[in-house]
């Protein structure tokens, strides 16, 4: 049944996504491929909505996915139920893990096996997010469908590359803007998208 | 009961007003939990926050569960967690309906076209930041490359990569070669 599957998919995400909100993105890609609930293209929109609304990004994205998935089988009540189920699935592992380790916190933190597991987990989690990021770049900065007529300059989303270069500079190089909240860059990009028909 | 309810409301407010999750929570945690209510001292909150970043799951959710259970036991942990996620549920449900209703409009599609480019850069920035902390030597660089390529090129579940990386981490650090 759909809601059980939804809970289970997000339970796995909450259990294995190490490194916060962004670390859930690779799981969303895997979910899109495995379940067909939503497309890879939808994920970039979900990330943007998750970043631009109050609350933790990972929770927002889970809620959004749940809403869309629930909504595909019924009206608004089914969608809201889906949102609730996905969110509960995501947080249940946190509750279980933390209630268990809170009772022997000191020994957990200093355990050499736990420490050494994280030595491998951190670069792996970064690698997963990098792969997901690459997917987002490939689907948004290139027009793969133009390759059907052979390679041409139409393959490059040149407006997108210009905007990306501007955003990269503003978020990394310009002292006055690099500390600003991501939501401002998202809003500015939405305006740029409308103005330049992206 | 009233203290549990207070805990729920406190984390509900945190979920409702913080943009960006974990990091944005800290100033509010400091003001509400340490300074005005004196439920915990600063050091404990920072310890929990640091540990929450390392554990699986959403950082803000982990922090809420830790603080809730420290203050009021298991029920406190559960209620604080439900509190921090509930605003997302309301806001996203409202917003998702609106987006679906307007998504066929050309200008909305153009806006999202721009936004998706921004998402590329946000992820790139996040990866660079994480990379600096995670890739500290040769073995971690190898793990990073293997997982990034493996995950991009194969349909394997991220769960497998995470489990394998934990095993590799333990093996590398404990096989006696290094120490």
PDB file of C-alpha atoms in Angstrom, chain A residues 30-134:
ATOM      1  CA  UNK A  30      16.852   7.094  -5.858  1.00  0.00           C
ATOM      2  CA  UNK A  31      13.178   7.294  -4.852  1.00  0.00           C
ATOM      3  CA  UNK A  32      12.231   9.040  -8.113  1.00  0.00           C
ATOM      4  CA  UNK A  33      13.892   6.264 -10.129  1.00  0.00           C
ATOM      5  CA  UNK A  34      12.627   3.389  -7.992  1.00  0.00           C
ATOM      6  CA  UNK A  35       9.017   4.436  -7.426  1.00  0.00           C
ATOM      7  CA  UNK A  36       8.079   6.840 -10.246  1.00  0.00           C
ATOM      8  CA  UNK A  37       6.172   9.002  -7.740  1.00  0.00           C
ATOM      9  CA  UNK A  38       7.788  12.127  -9.131  1.00  0.00           C
ATOM     10  CA  UNK A  39      10.416  12.961 -11.746  1.00  0.00           C
ATOM     11  CA  UNK A  40      14.056  13.918 -11.323  1.00  0.00           C
ATOM     12  CA  UNK A  41      13.105  17.337 -12.635  1.00  0.00           C
ATOM     13  CA  UNK A  42      10.584  17.814  -9.820  1.00  0.00           C
ATOM     14  CA  UNK A  43      13.371  17.352  -7.272  1.00  0.00           C
ATOM     15  CA  UNK A  44      15.100  20.630  -8.117  1.00  0.00           C
ATOM     16  CA  UNK A  45      11.786  22.447  -7.576  1.00  0.00           C
ATOM     17  CA  UNK A  46      11.351  20.620  -4.269  1.00  0.00           C
ATOM     18  CA  UNK A  47      14.826  21.656  -3.149  1.00  0.00           C
ATOM     19  CA  UNK A  48      14.039  25.281  -4.004  1.00  0.00           C
ATOM     20  CA  UNK A  49      10.714  25.214  -2.138  1.00  0.00           C
ATOM     21  CA  UNK A  50      12.365  23.451   0.811  1.00  0.00           C
ATOM     22  CA  UNK A  51      15.059  26.128   1.012  1.00  0.00           C
ATOM     23  CA  UNK A  52      12.625  29.019   0.633  1.00  0.00           C
ATOM     24  CA  UNK A  53      10.101  28.060   3.295  1.00  0.00           C
ATOM     25  CA  UNK A  54      10.466  28.074   7.090  1.00  0.00           C
ATOM     26  CA  UNK A  55      11.548  24.862   8.759  1.00  0.00           C
ATOM     27  CA  UNK A  56      14.355  22.354   8.185  1.00  0.00           C
ATOM     28  CA  UNK A  57      15.069  21.798   4.466  1.00  0.00           C
ATOM     29  CA  UNK A  58      15.061  18.003   4.737  1.00  0.00           C
ATOM     30  CA  UNK A  59      11.699  18.013   6.489  1.00  0.00           C
ATOM     31  CA  UNK A  60      10.237  20.435   3.956  1.00  0.00           C
ATOM     32  CA  UNK A  61      11.334  18.262   1.039  1.00  0.00           C
ATOM     33  CA  UNK A  62       9.931  15.102   2.646  1.00  0.00           C
ATOM     34  CA  UNK A  63       6.641  16.871   3.274  1.00  0.00           C
ATOM     35  CA  UNK A  64       6.515  18.074  -0.314  1.00  0.00           C
ATOM     36  CA  UNK A  65       7.247  14.631  -1.755  1.00  0.00           C
ATOM     37  CA  UNK A  66       4.627  13.108   0.537  1.00  0.00           C
ATOM     38  CA  UNK A  67       2.072  15.705  -0.507  1.00  0.00           C
ATOM     39  CA  UNK A  68       2.659  15.140  -4.224  1.00  0.00           C
ATOM     40  CA  UNK A  69       2.659  11.353  -3.842  1.00  0.00           C
ATOM     41  CA  UNK A  70      -0.474  11.257  -1.681  1.00  0.00           C
ATOM     42  CA  UNK A  71      -2.169  13.717  -4.018  1.00  0.00           C
ATOM     43  CA  UNK A  72      -1.599  11.383  -6.962  1.00  0.00           C
ATOM     44  CA  UNK A  73      -4.138   8.908  -5.554  1.00  0.00           C
ATOM     45  CA  UNK A  74      -6.754  11.296  -4.191  1.00  0.00           C
ATOM     46  CA  UNK A  75      -7.671  14.864  -3.347  1.00  0.00           C
ATOM     47  CA  UNK A  76      -6.275  17.243  -0.765  1.00  0.00           C
ATOM     48  CA  UNK A  77      -6.909  14.981   2.275  1.00  0.00           C
ATOM     49  CA  UNK A  78      -4.948  12.144   0.629  1.00  0.00           C
ATOM     50  CA  UNK A  79      -2.160  14.615  -0.169  1.00  0.00           C
ATOM     51  CA  UNK A  80      -1.973  15.956   3.397  1.00  0.00           C
ATOM     52  CA  UNK A  81      -1.975  12.413   4.767  1.00  0.00           C
ATOM     53  CA  UNK A  82       0.898  11.602   2.420  1.00  0.00           C
ATOM     54  CA  UNK A  83       2.787  14.662   3.662  1.00  0.00           C
ATOM     55  CA  UNK A  84       2.274  13.600   7.295  1.00  0.00           C
ATOM     56  CA  UNK A  85       3.295   9.990   6.634  1.00  0.00           C
ATOM     57  CA  UNK A  86       6.486  10.978   4.789  1.00  0.00           C
ATOM     58  CA  UNK A  87       7.451  13.407   7.546  1.00  0.00           C
ATOM     59  CA  UNK A  88       6.835  10.854  10.308  1.00  0.00           C
ATOM     60  CA  UNK A  89       8.858   8.287   8.363  1.00  0.00           C
ATOM     61  CA  UNK A  90      11.742  10.725   8.122  1.00  0.00           C
ATOM     62  CA  UNK A  91      11.869  11.589  11.838  1.00  0.00           C
ATOM     63  CA  UNK A  92      11.147   8.152  13.334  1.00  0.00           C
ATOM     64  CA  UNK A  93      14.750   6.859  12.983  1.00  0.00           C
ATOM     65  CA  UNK A  94      16.062  10.050  14.637  1.00  0.00           C
ATOM     66  CA  UNK A  95      13.758   9.519  17.596  1.00  0.00           C
ATOM     67  CA  UNK A  96      14.734   5.857  17.954  1.00  0.00           C
ATOM     68  CA  UNK A  97      18.476   6.420  17.520  1.00  0.00           C
ATOM     69  CA  UNK A  98      18.649   9.378  19.865  1.00  0.00           C
ATOM     70  CA  UNK A  99      16.511   7.887  22.615  1.00  0.00           C
ATOM     71  CA  UNK A 100      18.821   4.862  22.545  1.00  0.00           C
ATOM     72  CA  UNK A 101      22.162   6.644  22.499  1.00  0.00           C
ATOM     73  CA  UNK A 102      21.109   9.396  24.918  1.00  0.00           C
ATOM     74  CA  UNK A 103      21.280   6.825  27.712  1.00  0.00           C
ATOM     75  CA  UNK A 104      24.938   6.059  27.088  1.00  0.00           C
ATOM     76  CA  UNK A 105      25.989   9.290  25.424  1.00  0.00           C
ATOM     77  CA  UNK A 106      29.509   9.646  26.832  1.00  0.00           C
ATOM     78  CA  UNK A 107      30.654   6.183  25.852  1.00  0.00           C
ATOM     79  CA  UNK A 108      29.039   6.582  22.430  1.00  0.00           C
ATOM     80  CA  UNK A 109      30.898   9.778  21.605  1.00  0.00           C
ATOM     81  CA  UNK A 110      34.267   8.352  22.549  1.00  0.00           C
ATOM     82  CA  UNK A 111      33.769   4.941  21.008  1.00  0.00           C
ATOM     83  CA  UNK A 112      36.571   4.369  18.487  1.00  0.00           C
ATOM     84  CA  UNK A 113      34.352   2.294  16.214  1.00  0.00           C
ATOM     85  CA  UNK A 114      31.759   5.049  16.028  1.00  0.00           C
ATOM     86  CA  UNK A 115      34.484   7.601  15.382  1.00  0.00           C
ATOM     87  CA  UNK A 116      36.116   5.514  12.673  1.00  0.00           C
ATOM     88  CA  UNK A 117      32.770   4.761  11.011  1.00  0.00           C
ATOM     89  CA  UNK A 118      32.290   8.510  10.596  1.00  0.00           C
ATOM     90  CA  UNK A 119      35.764   8.759   9.060  1.00  0.00           C
ATOM     91  CA  UNK A 120      34.291   6.784   6.142  1.00  0.00           C
ATOM     92  CA  UNK A 121      30.749   8.164   6.359  1.00  0.00           C
ATOM     93  CA  UNK A 122      31.606  11.835   5.925  1.00  0.00           C
ATOM     94  CA  UNK A 123      33.329  11.560   2.530  1.00  0.00           C
ATOM     95  CA  UNK A 124      30.705   9.037   1.373  1.00  0.00           C
ATOM     96  CA  UNK A 125      27.867  11.378   2.264  1.00  0.00           C
ATOM     97  CA  UNK A 126      29.668  14.222   0.477  1.00  0.00           C
ATOM     98  CA  UNK A 127      30.128  11.955  -2.563  1.00  0.00           C
ATOM     99  CA  UNK A 128      26.420  11.111  -2.624  1.00  0.00           C
ATOM    100  CA  UNK A 129      25.444  14.782  -2.514  1.00  0.00           C
ATOM    101  CA  UNK A 130      28.007  15.576  -5.238  1.00  0.00           C
ATOM    102  CA  UNK A 131      26.475  12.892  -7.490  1.00  0.00           C
ATOM    103  CA  UNK A 132      22.984  14.275  -6.876  1.00  0.00           C
ATOM    104  CA  UNK A 133      24.278  17.786  -7.561  1.00  0.00           C
ATOM    105  CA  UNK A 134      25.758  16.582 -10.841  1.00  0.00           C
TER     106      UNK A 134
END
